[in-house]
Tab-separated table of C-alpha atoms in Angstrom:
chain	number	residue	atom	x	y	z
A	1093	UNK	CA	180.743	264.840	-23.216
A	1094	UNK	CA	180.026	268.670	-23.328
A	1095	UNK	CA	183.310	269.468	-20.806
A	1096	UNK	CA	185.266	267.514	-22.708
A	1097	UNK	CA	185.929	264.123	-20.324
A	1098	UNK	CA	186.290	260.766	-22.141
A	1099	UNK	CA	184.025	257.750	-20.710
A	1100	UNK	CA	185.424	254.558	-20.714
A	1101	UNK	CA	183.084	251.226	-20.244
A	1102	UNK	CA	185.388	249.021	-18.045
A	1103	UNK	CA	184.162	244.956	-17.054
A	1104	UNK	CA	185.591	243.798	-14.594
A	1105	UNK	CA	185.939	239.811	-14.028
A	1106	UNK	CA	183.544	238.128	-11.322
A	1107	UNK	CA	184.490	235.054	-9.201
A	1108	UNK	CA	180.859	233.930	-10.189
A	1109	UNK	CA	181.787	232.901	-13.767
A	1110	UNK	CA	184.782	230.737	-14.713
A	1111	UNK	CA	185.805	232.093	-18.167
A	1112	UNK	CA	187.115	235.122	-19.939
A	1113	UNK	CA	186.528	236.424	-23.044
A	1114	UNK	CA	190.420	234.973	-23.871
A	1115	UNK	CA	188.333	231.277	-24.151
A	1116	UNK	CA	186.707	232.430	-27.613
A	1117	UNK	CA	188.371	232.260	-30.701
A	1118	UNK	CA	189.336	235.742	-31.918
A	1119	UNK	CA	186.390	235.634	-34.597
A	1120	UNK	CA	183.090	233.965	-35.194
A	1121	UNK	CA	181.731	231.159	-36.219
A	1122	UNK	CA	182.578	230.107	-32.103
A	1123	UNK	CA	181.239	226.479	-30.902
A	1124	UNK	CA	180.212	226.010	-28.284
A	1125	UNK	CA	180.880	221.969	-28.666
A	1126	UNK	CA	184.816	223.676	-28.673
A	1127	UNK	CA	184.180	225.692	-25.939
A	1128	UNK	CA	182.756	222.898	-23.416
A	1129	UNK	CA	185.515	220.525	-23.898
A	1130	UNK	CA	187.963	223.147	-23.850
A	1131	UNK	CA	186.510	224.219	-20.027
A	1132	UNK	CA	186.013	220.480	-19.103
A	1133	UNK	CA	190.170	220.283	-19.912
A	1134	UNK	CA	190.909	223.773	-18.138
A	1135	UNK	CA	189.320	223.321	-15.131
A	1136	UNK	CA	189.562	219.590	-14.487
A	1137	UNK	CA	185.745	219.058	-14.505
A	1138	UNK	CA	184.170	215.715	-15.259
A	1139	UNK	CA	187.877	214.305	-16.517
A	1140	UNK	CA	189.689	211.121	-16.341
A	1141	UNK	CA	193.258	212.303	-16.731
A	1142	UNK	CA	193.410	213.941	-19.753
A	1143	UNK	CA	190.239	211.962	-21.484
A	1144	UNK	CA	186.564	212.887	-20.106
A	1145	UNK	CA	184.827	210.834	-17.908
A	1146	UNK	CA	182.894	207.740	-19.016
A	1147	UNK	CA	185.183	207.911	-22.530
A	1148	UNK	CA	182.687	210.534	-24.175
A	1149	UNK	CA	182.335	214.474	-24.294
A	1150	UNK	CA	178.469	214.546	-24.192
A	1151	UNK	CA	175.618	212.034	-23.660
A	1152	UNK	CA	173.213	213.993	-25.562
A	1153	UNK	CA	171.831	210.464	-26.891
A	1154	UNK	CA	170.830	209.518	-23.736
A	1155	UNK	CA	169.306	212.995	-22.717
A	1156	UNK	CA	166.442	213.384	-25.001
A	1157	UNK	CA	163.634	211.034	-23.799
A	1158	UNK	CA	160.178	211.689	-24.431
A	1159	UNK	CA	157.934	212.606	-21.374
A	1160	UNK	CA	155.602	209.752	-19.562
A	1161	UNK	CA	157.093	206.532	-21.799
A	1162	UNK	CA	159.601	205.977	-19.839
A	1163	UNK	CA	158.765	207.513	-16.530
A	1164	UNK	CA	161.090	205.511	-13.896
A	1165	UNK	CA	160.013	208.078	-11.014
A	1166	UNK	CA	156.911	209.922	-10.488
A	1167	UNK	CA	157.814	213.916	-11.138
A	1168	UNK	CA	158.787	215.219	-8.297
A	1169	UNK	CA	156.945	218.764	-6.829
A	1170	UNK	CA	157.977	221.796	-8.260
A	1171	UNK	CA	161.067	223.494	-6.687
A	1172	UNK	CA	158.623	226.375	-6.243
A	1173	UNK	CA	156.475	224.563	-4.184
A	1174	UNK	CA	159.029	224.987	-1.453
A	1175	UNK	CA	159.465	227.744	0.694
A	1176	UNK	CA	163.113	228.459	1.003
A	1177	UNK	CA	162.641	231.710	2.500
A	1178	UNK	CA	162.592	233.670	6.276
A	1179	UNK	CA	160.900	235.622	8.119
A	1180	UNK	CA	162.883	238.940	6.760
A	1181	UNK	CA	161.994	237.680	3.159
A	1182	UNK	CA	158.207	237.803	3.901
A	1183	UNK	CA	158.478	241.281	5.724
A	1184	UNK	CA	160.203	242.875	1.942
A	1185	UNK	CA	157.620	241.208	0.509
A	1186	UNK	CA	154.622	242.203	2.235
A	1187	UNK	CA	156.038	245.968	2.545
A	1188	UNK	CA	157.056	245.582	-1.471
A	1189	UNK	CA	153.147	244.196	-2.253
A	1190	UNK	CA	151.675	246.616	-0.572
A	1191	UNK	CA	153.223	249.947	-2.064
A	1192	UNK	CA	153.126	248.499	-5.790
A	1193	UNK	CA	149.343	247.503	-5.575
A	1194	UNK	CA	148.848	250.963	-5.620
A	1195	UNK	CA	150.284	251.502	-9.025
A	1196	UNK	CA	150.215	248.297	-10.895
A	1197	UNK	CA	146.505	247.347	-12.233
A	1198	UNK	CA	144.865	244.235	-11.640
A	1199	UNK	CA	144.772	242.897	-14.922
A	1200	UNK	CA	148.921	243.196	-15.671
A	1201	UNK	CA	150.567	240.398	-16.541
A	1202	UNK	CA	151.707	237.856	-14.006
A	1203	UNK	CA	150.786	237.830	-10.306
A	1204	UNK	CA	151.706	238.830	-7.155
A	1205	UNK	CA	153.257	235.740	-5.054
A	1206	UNK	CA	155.806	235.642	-2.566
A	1207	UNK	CA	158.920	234.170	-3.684
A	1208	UNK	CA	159.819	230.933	-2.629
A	1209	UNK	CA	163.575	230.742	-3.891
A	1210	UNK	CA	166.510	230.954	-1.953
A	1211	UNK	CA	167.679	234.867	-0.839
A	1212	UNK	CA	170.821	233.684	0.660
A	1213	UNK	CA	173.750	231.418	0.227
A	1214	UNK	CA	172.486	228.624	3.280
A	1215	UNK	CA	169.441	228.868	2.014
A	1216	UNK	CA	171.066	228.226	-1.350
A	1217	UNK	CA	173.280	225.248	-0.704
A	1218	UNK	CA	169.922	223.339	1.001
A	1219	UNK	CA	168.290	224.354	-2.218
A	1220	UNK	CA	171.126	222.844	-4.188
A	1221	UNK	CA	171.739	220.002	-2.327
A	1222	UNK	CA	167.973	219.022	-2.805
A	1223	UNK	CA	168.227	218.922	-6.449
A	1224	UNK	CA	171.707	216.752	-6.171
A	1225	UNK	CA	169.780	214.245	-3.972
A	1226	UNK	CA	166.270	214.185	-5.426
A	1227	UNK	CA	166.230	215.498	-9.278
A	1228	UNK	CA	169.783	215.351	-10.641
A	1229	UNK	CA	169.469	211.615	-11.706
A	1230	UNK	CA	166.185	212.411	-13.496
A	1231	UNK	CA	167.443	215.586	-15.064
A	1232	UNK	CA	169.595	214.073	-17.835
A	1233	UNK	CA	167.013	211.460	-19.648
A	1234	UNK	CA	164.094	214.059	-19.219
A	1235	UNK	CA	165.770	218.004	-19.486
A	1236	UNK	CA	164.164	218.312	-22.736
A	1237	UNK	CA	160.750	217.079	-21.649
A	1238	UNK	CA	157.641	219.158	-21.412
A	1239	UNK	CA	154.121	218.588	-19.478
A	1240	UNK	CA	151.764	221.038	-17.946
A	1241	UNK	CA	151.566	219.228	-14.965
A	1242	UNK	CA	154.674	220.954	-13.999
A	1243	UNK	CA	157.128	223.481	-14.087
A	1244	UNK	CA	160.080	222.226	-13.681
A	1245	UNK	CA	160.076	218.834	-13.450
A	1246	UNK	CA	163.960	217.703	-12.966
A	1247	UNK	CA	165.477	220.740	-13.365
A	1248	UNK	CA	167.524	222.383	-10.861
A	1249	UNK	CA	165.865	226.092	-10.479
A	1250	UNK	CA	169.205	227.195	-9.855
A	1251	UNK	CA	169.195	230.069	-12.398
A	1252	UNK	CA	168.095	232.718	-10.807
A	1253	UNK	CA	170.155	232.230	-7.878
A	1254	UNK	CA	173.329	231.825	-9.724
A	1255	UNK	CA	172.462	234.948	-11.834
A	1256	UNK	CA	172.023	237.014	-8.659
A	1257	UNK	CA	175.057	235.728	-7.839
A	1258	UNK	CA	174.211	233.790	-4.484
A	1259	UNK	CA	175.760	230.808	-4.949
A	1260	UNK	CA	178.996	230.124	-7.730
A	1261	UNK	CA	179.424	228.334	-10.655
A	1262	UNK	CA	182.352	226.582	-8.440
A	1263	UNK	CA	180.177	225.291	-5.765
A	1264	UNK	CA	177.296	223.895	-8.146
A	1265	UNK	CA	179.932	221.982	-10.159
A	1266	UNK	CA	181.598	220.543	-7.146
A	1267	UNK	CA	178.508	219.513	-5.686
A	1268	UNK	CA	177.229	217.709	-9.076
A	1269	UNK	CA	180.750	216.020	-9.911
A	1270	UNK	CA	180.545	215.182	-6.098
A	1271	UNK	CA	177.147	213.533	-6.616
A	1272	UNK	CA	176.138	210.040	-5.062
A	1273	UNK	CA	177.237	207.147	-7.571
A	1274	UNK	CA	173.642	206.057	-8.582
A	1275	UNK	CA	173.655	209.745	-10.448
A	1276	UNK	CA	174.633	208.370	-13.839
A	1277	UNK	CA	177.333	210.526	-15.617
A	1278	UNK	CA	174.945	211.367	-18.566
A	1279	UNK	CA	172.802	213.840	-16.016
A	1280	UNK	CA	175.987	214.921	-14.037
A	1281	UNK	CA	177.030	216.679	-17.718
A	1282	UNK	CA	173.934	217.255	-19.296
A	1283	UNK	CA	173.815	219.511	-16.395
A	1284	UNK	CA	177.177	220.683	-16.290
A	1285	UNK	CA	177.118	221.146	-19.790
A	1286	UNK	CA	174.582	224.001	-19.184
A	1287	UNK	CA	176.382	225.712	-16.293
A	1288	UNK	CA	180.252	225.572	-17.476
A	1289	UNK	CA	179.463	225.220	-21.414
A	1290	UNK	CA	176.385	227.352	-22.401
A	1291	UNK	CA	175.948	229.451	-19.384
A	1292	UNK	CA	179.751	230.564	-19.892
A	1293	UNK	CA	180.249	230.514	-23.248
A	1294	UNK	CA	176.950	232.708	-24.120
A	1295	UNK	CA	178.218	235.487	-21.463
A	1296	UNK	CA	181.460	235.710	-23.480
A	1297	UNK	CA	179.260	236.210	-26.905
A	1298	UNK	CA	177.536	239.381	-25.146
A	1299	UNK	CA	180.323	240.741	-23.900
A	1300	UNK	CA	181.950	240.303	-27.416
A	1301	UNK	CA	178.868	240.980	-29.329
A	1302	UNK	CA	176.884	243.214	-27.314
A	1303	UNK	CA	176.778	246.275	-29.351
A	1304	UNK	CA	175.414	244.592	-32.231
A	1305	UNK	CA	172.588	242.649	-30.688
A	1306	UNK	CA	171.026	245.784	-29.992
A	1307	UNK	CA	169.677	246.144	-33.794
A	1308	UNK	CA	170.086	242.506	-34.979
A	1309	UNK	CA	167.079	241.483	-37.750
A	1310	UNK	CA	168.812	238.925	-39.642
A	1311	UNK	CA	165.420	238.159	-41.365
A	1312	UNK	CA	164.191	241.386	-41.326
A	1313	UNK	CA	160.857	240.372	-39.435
A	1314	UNK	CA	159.033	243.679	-37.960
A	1315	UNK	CA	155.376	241.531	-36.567
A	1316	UNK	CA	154.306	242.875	-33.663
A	1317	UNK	CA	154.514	240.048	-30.134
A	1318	UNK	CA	151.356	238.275	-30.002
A	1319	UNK	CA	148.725	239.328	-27.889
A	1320	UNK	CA	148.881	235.685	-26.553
A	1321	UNK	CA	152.460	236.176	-25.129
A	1322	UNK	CA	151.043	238.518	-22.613
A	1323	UNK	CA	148.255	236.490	-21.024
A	1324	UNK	CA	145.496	236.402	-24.059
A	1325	UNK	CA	143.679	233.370	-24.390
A	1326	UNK	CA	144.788	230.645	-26.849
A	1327	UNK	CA	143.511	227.551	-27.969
A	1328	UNK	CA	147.140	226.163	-28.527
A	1329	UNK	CA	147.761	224.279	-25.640
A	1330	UNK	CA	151.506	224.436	-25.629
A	1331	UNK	CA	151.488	228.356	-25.986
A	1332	UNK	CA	148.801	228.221	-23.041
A	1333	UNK	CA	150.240	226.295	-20.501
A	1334	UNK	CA	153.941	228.250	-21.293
A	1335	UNK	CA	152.672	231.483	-20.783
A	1336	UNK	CA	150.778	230.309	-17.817
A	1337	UNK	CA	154.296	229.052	-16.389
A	1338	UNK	CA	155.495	232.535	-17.159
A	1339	UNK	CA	152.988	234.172	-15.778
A	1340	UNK	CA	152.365	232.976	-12.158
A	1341	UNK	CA	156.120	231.904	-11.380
A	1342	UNK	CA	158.167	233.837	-14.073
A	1343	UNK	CA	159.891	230.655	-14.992
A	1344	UNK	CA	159.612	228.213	-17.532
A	1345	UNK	CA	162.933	225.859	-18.257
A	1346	UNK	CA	164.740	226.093	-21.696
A	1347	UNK	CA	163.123	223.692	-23.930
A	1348	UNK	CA	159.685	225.529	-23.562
A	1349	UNK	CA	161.516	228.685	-23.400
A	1350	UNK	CA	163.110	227.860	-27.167
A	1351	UNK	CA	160.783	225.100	-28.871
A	1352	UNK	CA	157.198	226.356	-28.242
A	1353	UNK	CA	157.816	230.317	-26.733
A	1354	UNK	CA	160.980	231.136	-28.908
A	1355	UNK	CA	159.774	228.947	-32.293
A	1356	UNK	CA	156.488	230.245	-32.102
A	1357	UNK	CA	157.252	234.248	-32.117
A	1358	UNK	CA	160.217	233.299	-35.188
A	1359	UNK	CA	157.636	231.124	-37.199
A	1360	UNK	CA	155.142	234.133	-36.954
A	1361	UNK	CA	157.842	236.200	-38.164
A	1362	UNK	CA	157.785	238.583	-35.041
A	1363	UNK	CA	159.961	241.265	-34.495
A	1364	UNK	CA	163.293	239.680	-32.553
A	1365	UNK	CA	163.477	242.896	-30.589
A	1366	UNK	CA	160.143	242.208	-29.541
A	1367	UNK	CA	160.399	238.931	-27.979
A	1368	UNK	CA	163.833	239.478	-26.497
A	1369	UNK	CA	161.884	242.410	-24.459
A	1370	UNK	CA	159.139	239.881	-23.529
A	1371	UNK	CA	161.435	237.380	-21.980
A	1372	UNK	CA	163.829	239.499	-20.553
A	1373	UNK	CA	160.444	241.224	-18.791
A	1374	UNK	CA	158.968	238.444	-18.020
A	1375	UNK	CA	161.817	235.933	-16.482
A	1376	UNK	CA	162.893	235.980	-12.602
A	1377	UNK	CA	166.264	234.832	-14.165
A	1378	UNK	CA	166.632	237.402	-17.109
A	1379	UNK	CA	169.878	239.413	-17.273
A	1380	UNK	CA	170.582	241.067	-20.331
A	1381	UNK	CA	173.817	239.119	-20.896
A	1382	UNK	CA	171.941	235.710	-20.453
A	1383	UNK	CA	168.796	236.526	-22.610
A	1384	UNK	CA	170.086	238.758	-25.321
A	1385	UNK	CA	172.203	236.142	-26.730
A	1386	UNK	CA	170.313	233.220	-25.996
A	1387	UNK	CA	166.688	234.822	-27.631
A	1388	UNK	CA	168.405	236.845	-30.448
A	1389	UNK	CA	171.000	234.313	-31.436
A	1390	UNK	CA	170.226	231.027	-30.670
A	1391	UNK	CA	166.135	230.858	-30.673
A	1392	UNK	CA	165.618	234.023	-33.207
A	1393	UNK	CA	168.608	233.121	-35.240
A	1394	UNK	CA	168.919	237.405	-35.724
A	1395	UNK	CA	172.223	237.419	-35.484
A	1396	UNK	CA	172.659	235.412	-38.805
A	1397	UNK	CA	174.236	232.679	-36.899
A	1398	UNK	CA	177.090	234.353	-35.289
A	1399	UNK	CA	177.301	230.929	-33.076
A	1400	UNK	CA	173.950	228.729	-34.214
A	1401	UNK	CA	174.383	226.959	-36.863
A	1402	UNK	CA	170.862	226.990	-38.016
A	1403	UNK	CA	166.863	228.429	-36.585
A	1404	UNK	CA	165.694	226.503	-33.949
A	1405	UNK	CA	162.317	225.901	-35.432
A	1406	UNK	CA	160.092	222.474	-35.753
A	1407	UNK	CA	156.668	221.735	-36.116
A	1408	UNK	CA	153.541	220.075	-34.098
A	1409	UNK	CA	155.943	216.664	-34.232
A	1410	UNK	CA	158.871	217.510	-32.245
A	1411	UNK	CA	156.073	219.666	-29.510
A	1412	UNK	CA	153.710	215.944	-29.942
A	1413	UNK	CA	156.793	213.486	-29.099
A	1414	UNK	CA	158.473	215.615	-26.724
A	1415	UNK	CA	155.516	216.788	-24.363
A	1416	UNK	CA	152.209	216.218	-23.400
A	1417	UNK	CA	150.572	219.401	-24.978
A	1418	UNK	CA	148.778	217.869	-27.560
A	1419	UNK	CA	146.673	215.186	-26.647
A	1420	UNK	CA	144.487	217.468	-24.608
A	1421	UNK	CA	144.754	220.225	-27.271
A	1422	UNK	CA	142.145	221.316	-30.032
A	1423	UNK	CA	144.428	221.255	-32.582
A	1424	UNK	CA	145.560	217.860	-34.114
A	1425	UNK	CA	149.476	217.836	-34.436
A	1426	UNK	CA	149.584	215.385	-37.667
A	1427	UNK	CA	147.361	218.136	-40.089
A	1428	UNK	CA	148.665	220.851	-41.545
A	1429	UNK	CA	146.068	222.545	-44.143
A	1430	UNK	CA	142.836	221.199	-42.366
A	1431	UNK	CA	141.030	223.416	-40.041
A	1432	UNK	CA	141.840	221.544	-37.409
A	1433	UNK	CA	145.886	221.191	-37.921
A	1434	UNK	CA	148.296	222.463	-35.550
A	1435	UNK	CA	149.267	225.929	-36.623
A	1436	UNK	CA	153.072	225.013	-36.250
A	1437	UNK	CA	152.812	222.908	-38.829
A	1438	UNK	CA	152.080	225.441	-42.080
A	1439	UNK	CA	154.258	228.080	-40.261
A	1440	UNK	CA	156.927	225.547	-39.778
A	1441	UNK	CA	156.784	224.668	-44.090
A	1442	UNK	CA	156.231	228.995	-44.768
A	1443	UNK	CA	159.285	229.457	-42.609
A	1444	UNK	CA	161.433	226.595	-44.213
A	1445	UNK	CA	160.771	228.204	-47.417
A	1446	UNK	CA	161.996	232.390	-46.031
A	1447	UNK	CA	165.151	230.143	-45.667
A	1448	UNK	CA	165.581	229.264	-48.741
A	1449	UNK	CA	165.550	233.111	-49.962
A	1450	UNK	CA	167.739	234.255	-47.362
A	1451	UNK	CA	171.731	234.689	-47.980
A	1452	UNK	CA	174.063	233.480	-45.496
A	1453	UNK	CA	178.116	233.165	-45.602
A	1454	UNK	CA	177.579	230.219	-42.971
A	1455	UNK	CA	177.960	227.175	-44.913
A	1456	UNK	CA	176.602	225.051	-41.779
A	1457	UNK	CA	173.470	227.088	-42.550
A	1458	UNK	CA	172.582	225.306	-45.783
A	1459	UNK	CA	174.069	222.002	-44.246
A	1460	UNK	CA	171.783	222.088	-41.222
A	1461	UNK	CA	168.418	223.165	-43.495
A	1462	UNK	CA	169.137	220.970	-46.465
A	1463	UNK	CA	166.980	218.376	-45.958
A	1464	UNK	CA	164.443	220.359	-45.235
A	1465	UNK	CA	164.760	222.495	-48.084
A	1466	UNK	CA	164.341	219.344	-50.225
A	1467	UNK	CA	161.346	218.267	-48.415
A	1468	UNK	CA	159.623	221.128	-49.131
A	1469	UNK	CA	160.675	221.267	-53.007
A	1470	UNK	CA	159.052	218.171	-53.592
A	1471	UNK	CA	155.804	219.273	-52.131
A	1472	UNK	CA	153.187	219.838	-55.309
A	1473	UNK	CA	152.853	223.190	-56.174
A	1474	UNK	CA	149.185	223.118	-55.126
A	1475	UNK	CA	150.031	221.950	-51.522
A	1476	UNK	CA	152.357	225.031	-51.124
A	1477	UNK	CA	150.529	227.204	-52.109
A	1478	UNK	CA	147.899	226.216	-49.535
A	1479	UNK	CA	150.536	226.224	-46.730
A	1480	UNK	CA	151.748	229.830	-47.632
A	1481	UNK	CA	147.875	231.416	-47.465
A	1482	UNK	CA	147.233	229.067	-44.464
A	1483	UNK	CA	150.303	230.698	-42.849
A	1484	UNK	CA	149.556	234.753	-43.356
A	1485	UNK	CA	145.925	233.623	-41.820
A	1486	UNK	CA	147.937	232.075	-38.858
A	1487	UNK	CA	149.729	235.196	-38.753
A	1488	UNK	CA	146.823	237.868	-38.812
A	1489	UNK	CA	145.058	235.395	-36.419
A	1490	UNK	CA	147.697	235.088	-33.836
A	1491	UNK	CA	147.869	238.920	-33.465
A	1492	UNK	CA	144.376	239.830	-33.269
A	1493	UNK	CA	144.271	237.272	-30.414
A	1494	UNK	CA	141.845	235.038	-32.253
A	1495	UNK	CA	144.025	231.854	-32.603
């Protein structure tokens, strides 16, 4: 500075998070897959001796059901539907209401609601213990389902409260491993795989990374957010009822967050800076360490896969099989070029193809999009063509708010 003193960032470490930066290799490409085992072995979580529990790593296989074809259990309500809150909670809230009212217009984006999550660690543990006892058994088979009937369906709503740092990564592990013996192992680390695998290792890739992120554009995409993002009407139904999520509770859980939210803004070629602002605005959970890696990196792909191997993108298929967005929706997931075809669907092809012209030294970039690469080279010239115009429309319509 101008008198000559030298600043110094320093981090220190934080009982609320289990690794350090020591954990990732000293260079990308990192793994998480690596990673995960690596912390099961570490910190004795989920193990039998020195082999993991139930003679596998993951149960990934068994944790991608589609939603309502195998429904065992009626959803249960929404965690927010519960008030886990006191009496000094709704006094800050009513005093907080009142003063910003007077500065925030009615017709900003979300809404004013008092919260219903836990402020405290009691508070906390009943919250967590709830989701042990009630949702945990669910959460495996059905953590990548989708349906606008609710908001979280089996998921645990704990990320906001570990991120404020409430309640520790310890204490939630504990309590899952600790779980009663009808929770089958596959949920017990599906879920753990998101608090000691992703959660961790994607806070080490900030801290590692973060200076970079900051001006990552991989694909070089400068579109401006859709309008649609921020409350405009659309007739996609999937974008509609996410947003709505968003909107009234500031929370929608991570397969929305990257299949429809996250594929939509890279498939309409959208500015990554853009959409990382969005969510880390919008989100009760958003840190900068959690969502600048996980929107840049893994759903944007803007990093150039500095730890994805490929973009997370699909089309109306994966959104049809995995939710229940599409049967009440105008747009028919199985067409592409007619009027009425799901918009994902010639963005999806037009985005497949960018890939093609992009150079990448990650050779699990190619790998991953390979197939899909040939799929679209043996499309007739004609039919590409078609999907390329169909797509800038998509585009230009999707910003003007018209789609």
């Amino acid at each position: 500075d101008e008198e000559g003193l030298n600043c110094q960032l320093v981090i220190h470490s934080t009982p609320f998070f289990l690794a350090d930066e020591s954990m990732l290799p000293p260079k990308p490409p990192y793994l998480m897959e690596s990673f995960y085992r690596a912390m099961r072995v570490k910190f004795e979580i989920l193990m039998d001796g020195k082999k993991p529990l139930g003679g596998q790593w993951n149960f990934d296989e068994d944790n991608r059901r589609p939603p309502q074809k195998h429904w065992t259990v009626e959803p249960p309500q929404d965690f927010f539907s519960f008030d886990w809150t006191d009496d000094v909670d709704a006094a800050i809230y009513s005093e907080v209401e009142k003063h910003l009212r007077k500065f925030i217009p009615d017709d900003r984006f979300g809404v004013f609601r008092r919260p219903t999550l836990p402020t405290h660690w009691r508070s906390a543990r009943r919250f967590l213990d709830e989701f042990v006892s009630k949702r945990l058994d669910f959460f495996g088979p059905y953590e990548d389902a989708m349906i606008s009937e609710s908001v979280g369906l089996f998921h645990s709503g704990l990320s906001a409260v570990m991120n404020l740092q409430i309640i520790s990564t310890r204490e939630i592990v504990r309590a899952v491993e600790s779980a009663p013996d009808k929770v089958s192992i596959a949920s017990r680390e599906g879920f753990i795989r998101q608090v000691i695998g992703w959660r961790e290792f994607v806070r080490l890739i900030y801290l590692r990374h973060r200076s970079e992120y900051s001006k990552a554009n991989f694909f070089g995409f400068s579109g401006e957010l859709p309008p649609l993002y921020w409350g405009r009407k659309t007739q996609m139904n999937c974008l509609a009822s996410a947003v709505a999520h968003v909107e009234e509770f500031a929370y929608s859980h991570h397969i929305l967050r990257l299949m429809v939210l996250g594929n939509f803004s890279l498939l309409t070629n959208t500015d990554p800076v853009e959409i990382n602002r969005w969510f880390w605005s919008a989100y009760i959970d958003a840190y900068e360490w959690v969502v600048t890696p996980n929107v840049m990196g893994m759903s944007q792909f803007a990093d150039g896969g500095l730890f994805a191997t490929k973009p997370y993108i699909s089309g109306a298929n994966y959104i049809n099989k995995m939710s229940t967005f599409c049967k009440s929706c105008k747009f028919d997931p199985k067409q592409t070029l007619e009027d009425s075809g799901c918009p994902f669907n010639a963005l999806y092809w037009d985005f497949v193809e960018k890939t093609q012209q992009v150079q990448t030294h990650r050779a699990s970039f190619a790998r991953r999009m390979g197939m899909m690469w040939k799929l679209w080279e043996k499309k007739p010239d004609v039919e590409k063509q078609a999907i390329r115009e169909k797509a800038v429309k998509l585009r230009a319509r999707a910003r003007s708010g018209t789609l």
